[in-house]
Backbone as CSV, one residue per row, in Angstrom:
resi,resn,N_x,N_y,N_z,CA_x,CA_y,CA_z,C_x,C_y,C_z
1,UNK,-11.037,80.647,183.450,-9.911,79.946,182.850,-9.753,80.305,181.374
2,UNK,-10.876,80.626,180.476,-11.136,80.927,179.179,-9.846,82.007,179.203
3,UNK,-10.708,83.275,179.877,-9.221,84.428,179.897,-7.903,84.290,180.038
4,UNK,-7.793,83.493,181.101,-6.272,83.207,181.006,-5.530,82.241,179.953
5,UNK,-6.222,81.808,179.207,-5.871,80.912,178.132,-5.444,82.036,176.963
6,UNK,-6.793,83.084,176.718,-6.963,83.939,175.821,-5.539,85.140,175.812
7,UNK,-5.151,85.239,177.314,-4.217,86.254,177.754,-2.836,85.759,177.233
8,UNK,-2.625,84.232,177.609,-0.961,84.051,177.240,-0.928,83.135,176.443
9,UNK,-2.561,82.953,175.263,-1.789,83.035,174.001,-1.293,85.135,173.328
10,UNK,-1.619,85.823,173.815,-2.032,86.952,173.682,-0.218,87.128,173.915
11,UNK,-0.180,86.903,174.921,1.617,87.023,175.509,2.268,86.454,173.988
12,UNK,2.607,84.915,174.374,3.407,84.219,173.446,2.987,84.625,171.973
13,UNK,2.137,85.749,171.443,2.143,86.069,170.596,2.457,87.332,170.163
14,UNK,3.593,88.401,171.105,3.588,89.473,171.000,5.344,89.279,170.354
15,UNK,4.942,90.516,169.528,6.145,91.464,168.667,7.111,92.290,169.299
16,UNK,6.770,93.233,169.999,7.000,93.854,170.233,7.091,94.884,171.457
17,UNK,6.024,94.408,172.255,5.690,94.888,173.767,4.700,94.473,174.855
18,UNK,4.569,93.869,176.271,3.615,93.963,176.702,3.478,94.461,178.059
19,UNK,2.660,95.546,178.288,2.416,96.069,179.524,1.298,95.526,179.996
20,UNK,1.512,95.403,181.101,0.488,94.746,182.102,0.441,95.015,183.277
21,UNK,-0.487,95.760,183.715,-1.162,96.410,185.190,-2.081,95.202,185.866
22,UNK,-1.728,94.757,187.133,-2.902,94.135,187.527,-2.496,93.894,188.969
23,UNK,-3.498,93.390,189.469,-4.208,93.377,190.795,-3.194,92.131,191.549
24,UNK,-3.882,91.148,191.123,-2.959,90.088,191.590,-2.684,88.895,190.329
25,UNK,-1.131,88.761,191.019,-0.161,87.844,189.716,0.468,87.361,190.659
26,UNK,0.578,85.805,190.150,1.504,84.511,191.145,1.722,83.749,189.814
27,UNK,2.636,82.967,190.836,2.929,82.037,189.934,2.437,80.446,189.574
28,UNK,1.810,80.610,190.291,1.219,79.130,190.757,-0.510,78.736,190.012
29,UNK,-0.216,79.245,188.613,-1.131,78.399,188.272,-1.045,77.576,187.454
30,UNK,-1.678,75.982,187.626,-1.157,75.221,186.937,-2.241,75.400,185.411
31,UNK,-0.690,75.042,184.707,-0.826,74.482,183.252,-0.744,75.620,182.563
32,UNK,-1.223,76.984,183.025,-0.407,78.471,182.524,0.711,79.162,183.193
33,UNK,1.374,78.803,182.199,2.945,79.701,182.870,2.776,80.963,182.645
34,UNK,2.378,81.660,183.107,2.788,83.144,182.467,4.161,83.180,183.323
35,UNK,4.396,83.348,184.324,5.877,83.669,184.681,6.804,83.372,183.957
36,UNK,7.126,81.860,183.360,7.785,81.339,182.391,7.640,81.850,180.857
37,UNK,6.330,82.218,180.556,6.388,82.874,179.072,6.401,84.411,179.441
38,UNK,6.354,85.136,180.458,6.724,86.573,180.088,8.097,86.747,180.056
39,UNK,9.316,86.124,180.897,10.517,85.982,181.090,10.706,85.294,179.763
40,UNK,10.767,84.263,178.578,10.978,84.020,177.729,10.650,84.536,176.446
41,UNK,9.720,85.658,176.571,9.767,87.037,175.663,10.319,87.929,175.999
42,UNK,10.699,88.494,176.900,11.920,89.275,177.751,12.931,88.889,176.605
43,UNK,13.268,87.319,177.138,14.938,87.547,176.673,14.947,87.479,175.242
44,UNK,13.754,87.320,174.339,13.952,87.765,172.747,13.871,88.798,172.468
45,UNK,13.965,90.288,173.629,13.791,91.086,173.096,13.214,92.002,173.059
46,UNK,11.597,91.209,173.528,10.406,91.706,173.285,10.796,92.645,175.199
47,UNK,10.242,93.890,174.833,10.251,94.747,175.874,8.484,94.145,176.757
48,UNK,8.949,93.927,178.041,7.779,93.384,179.342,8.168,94.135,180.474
49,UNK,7.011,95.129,180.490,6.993,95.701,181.868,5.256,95.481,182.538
50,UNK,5.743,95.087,183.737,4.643,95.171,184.697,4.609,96.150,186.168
51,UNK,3.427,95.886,186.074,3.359,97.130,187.490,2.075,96.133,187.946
52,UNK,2.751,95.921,189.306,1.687,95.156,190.321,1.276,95.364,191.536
53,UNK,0.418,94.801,192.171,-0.325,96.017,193.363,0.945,94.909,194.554
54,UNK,1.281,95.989,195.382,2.205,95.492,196.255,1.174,93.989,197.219
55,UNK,-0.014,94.733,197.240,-0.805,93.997,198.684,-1.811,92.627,197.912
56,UNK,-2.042,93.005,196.020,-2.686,92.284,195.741,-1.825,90.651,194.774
57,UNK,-0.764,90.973,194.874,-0.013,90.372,194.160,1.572,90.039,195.224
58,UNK,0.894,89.684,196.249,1.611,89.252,197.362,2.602,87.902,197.645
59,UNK,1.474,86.885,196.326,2.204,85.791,196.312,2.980,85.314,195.537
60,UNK,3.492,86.402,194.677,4.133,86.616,194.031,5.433,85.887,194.675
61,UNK,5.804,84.920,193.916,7.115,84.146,195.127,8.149,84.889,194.737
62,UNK,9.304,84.889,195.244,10.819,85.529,195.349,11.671,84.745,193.911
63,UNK,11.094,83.356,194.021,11.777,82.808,192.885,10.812,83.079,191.187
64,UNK,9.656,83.762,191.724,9.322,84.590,190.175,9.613,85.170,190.231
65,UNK,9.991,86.180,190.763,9.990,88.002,190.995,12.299,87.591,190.243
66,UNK,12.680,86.653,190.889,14.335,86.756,190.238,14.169,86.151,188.639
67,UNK,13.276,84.917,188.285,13.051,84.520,186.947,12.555,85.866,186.217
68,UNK,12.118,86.881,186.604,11.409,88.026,185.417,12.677,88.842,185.759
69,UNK,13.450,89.231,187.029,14.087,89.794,186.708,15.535,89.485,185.925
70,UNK,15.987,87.942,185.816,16.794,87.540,185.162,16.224,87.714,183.667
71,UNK,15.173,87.925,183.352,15.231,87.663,181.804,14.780,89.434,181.370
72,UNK,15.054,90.488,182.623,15.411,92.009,182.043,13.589,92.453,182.045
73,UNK,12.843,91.443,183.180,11.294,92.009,182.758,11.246,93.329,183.898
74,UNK,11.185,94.289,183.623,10.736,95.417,184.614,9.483,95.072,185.688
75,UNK,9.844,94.845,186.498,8.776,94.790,187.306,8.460,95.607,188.419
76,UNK,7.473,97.042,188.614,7.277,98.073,189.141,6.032,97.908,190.253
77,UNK,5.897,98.561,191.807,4.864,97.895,192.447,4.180,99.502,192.903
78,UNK,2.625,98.944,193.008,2.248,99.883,193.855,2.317,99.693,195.257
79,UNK,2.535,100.737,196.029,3.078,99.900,197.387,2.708,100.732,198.672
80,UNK,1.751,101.545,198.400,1.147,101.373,200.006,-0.692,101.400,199.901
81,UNK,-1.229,101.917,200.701,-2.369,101.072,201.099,-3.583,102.451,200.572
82,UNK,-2.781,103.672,200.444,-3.509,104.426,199.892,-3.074,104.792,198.190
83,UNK,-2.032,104.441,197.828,-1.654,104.588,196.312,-1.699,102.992,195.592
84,UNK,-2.608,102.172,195.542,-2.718,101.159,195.154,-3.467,100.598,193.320
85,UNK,-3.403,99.901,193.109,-4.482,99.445,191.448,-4.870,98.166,191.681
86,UNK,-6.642,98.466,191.610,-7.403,96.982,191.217,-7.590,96.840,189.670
87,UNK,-6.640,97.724,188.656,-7.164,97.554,187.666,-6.314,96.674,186.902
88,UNK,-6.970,95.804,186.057,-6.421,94.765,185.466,-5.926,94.819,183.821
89,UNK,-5.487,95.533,183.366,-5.178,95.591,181.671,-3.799,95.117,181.267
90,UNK,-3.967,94.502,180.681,-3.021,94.147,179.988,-2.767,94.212,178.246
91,UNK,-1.748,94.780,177.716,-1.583,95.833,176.558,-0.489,95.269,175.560
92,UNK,-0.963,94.388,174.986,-0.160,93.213,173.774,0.370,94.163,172.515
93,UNK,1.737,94.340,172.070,2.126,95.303,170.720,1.461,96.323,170.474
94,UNK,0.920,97.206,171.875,-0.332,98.440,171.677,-1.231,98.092,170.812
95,UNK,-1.536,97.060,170.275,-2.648,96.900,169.426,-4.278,95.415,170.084
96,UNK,-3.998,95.152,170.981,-4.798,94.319,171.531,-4.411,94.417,173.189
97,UNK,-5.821,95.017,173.722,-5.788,95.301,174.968,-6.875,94.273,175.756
98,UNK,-7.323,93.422,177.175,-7.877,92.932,177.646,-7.877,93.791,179.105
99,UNK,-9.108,94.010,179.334,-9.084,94.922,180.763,-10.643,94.292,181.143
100,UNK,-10.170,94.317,182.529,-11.724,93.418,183.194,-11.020,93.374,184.712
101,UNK,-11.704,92.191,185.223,-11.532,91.350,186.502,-10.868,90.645,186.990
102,UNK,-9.951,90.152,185.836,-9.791,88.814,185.718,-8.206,89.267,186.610
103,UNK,-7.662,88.474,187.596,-6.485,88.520,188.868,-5.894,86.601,188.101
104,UNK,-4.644,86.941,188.126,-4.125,85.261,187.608,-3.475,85.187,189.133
105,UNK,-4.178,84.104,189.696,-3.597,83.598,190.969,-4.435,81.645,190.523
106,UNK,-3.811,80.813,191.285,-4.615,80.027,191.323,-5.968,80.111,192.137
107,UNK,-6.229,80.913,192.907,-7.078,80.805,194.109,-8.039,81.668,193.108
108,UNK,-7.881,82.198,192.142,-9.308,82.816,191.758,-9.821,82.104,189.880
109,UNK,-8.821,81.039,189.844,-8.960,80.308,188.542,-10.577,80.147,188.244
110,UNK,-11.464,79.929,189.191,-13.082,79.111,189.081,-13.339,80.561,189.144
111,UNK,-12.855,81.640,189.081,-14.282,83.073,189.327,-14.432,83.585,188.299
112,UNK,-15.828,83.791,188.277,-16.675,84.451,187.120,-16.354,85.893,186.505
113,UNK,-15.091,86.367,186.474,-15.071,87.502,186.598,-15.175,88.470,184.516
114,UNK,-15.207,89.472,184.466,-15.622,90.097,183.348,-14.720,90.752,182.516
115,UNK,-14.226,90.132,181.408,-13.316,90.808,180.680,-13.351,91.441,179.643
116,UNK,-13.339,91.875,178.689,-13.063,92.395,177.115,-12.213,92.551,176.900
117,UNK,-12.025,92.541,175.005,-10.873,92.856,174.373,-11.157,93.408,173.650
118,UNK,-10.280,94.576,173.252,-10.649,95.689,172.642,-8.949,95.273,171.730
119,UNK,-9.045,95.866,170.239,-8.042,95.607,169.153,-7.980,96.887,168.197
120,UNK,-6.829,97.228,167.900,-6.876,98.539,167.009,-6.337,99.409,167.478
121,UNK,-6.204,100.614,166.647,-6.098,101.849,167.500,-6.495,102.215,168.891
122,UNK,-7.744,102.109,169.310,-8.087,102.158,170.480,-7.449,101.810,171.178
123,UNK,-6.750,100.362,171.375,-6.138,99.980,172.504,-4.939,100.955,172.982
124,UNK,-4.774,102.130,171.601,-3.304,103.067,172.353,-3.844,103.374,173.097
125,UNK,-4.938,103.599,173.904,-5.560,104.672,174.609,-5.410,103.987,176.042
126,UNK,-5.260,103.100,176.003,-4.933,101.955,177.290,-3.506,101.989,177.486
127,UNK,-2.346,102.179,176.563,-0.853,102.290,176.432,-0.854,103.191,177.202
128,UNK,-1.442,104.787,176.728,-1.219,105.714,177.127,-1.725,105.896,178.610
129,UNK,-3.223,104.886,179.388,-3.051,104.894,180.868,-2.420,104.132,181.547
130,UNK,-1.596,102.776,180.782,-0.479,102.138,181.348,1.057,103.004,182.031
131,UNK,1.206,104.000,180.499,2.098,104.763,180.878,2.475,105.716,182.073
132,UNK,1.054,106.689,182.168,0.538,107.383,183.387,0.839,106.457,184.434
133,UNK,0.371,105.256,184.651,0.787,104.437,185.902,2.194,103.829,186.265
134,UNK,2.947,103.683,185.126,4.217,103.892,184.548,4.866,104.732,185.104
135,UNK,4.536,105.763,185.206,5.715,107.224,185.715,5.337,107.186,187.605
136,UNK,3.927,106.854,187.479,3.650,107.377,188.958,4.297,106.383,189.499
137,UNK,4.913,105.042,189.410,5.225,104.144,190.159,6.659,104.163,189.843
138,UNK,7.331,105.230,189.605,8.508,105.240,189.246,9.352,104.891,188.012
139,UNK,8.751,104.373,186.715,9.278,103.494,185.779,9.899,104.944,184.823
140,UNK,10.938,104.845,184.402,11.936,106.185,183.422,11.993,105.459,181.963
141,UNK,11.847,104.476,181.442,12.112,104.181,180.456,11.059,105.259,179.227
142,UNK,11.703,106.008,178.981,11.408,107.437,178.100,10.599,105.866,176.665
143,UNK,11.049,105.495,176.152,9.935,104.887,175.199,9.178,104.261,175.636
144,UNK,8.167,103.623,176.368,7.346,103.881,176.828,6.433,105.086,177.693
145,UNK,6.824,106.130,177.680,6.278,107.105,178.206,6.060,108.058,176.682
146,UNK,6.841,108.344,175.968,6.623,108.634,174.215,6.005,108.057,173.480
147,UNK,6.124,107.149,173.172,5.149,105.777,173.053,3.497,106.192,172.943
148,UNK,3.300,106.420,174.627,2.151,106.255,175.315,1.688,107.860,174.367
149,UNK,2.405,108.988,174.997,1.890,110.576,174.405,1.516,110.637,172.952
150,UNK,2.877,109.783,171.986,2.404,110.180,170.905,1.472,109.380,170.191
151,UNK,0.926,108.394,170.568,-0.257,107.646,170.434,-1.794,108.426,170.660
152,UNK,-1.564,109.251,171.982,-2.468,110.224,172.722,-2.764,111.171,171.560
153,UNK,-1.462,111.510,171.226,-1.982,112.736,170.625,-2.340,112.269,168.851
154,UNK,-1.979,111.163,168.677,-2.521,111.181,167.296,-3.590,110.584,167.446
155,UNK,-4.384,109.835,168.402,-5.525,109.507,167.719,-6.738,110.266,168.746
156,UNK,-6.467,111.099,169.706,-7.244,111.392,170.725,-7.913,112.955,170.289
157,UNK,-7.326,113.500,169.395,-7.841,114.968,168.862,-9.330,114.907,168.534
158,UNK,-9.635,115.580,168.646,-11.504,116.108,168.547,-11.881,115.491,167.314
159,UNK,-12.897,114.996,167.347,-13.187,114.518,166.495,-12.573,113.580,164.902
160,UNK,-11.286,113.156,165.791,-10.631,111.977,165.131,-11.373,110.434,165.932
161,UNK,-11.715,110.511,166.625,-12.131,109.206,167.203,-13.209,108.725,167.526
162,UNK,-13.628,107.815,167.439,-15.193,106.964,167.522,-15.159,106.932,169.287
163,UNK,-14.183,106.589,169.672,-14.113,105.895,171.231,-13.372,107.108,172.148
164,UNK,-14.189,106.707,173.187,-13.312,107.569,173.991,-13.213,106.378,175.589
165,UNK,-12.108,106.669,176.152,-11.820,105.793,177.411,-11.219,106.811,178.389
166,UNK,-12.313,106.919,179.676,-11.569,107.745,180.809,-10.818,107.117,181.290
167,UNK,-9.619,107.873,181.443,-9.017,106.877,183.004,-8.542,106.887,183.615
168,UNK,-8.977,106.237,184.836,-9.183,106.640,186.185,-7.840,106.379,187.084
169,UNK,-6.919,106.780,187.804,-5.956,106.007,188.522,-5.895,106.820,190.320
170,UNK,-5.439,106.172,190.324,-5.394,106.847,192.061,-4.810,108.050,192.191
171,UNK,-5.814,108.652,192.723,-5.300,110.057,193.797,-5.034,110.410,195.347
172,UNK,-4.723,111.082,195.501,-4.854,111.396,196.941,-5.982,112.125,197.460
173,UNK,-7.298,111.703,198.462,-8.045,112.892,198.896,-8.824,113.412,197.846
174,UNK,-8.691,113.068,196.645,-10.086,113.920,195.571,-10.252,112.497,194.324
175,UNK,-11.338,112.707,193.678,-11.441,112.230,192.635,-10.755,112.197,191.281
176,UNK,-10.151,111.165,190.412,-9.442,111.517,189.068,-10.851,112.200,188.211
177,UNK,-11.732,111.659,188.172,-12.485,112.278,187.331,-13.177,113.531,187.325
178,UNK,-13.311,113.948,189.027,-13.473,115.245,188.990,-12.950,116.594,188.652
């Protein structure tokens, strides 16, 4: 519950953008709206795109899925059983990223699951594998996909960076990391 507290003050405090990849998203948990506060940063402005797993984010009701799309939130799915994401990040003004375990459904509110937050530069590096998941699931909005590269390329050059983050997304038949 800590995380999800931590996440949409994280929301209701964004400028400027938030991408968010995850596993499973409903609407039904009480006393955190995220459905209600991502759709009410939508309509100030603030650019909200999500990409959600078709099979893990199922309960996703019809009357959230029209509230995000009335307030202009992009909402992109993975959608079959071999091109899917258990990965959970979510990517506040590219500058504060949370990636872990953590699924916002009510049914997994009590689980122990493992998060971090990472702040700074670094977190472009999470923009830039939001983006990648971004194109593969169909999403065209060219600033976020520019966004994501030229972030890549300014802080990812040899020996400009302390951190490095692989990352991993679905393939067909072989490994991303291989």
């Amino acid at each position: 519950e800590a995380a999800w507290a931590a996440q949409l003050a994280a929301i209701r405090g964004a400028k400027n953008s938030i991408f968010w990849e995850i596993y499973g998203l409903a609407g039904d948990t009480k006393g955190y709206d995220f459905i209600g506060t991502l759709a009410a940063k939508a309509r100030t402005g603030i650019m909200v795109k999500l990409i959600l797993d078709r099979v893990g984010s199922v309960w996703l009701s019809r009357g959230d899925r029209e509230q995000l799309a009335a307030a202009n939130v992009e909402v992109l799915w993975w959608n079959s059983l071999f091109w899917n994401t258990h990965r959970k990040m979510l990517i506040v003004d590219e500058q504060t990223c949370f990636i872990g375990g953590v699924n916002v459904r009510e049914r997994f509110r009590r689980w122990h699951d493992l998060q971090i937050i990472v702040e700074g530069r670094v977190a472009r590096y999470f923009a830039r594998a939001f983006a990648r998941s971004y194109r593969r699931v169909g999403g065209a909005d060219a600033s976020v996909l520019a966004k994501a590269r030229a972030h890549y390329w300014q802080d990812a050059l040899p020996g400009t960076a302390k951190h490095w983050f692989l990352d991993h997304w679905p393939v067909k038949r072989a490994s991303a990391l291989r």
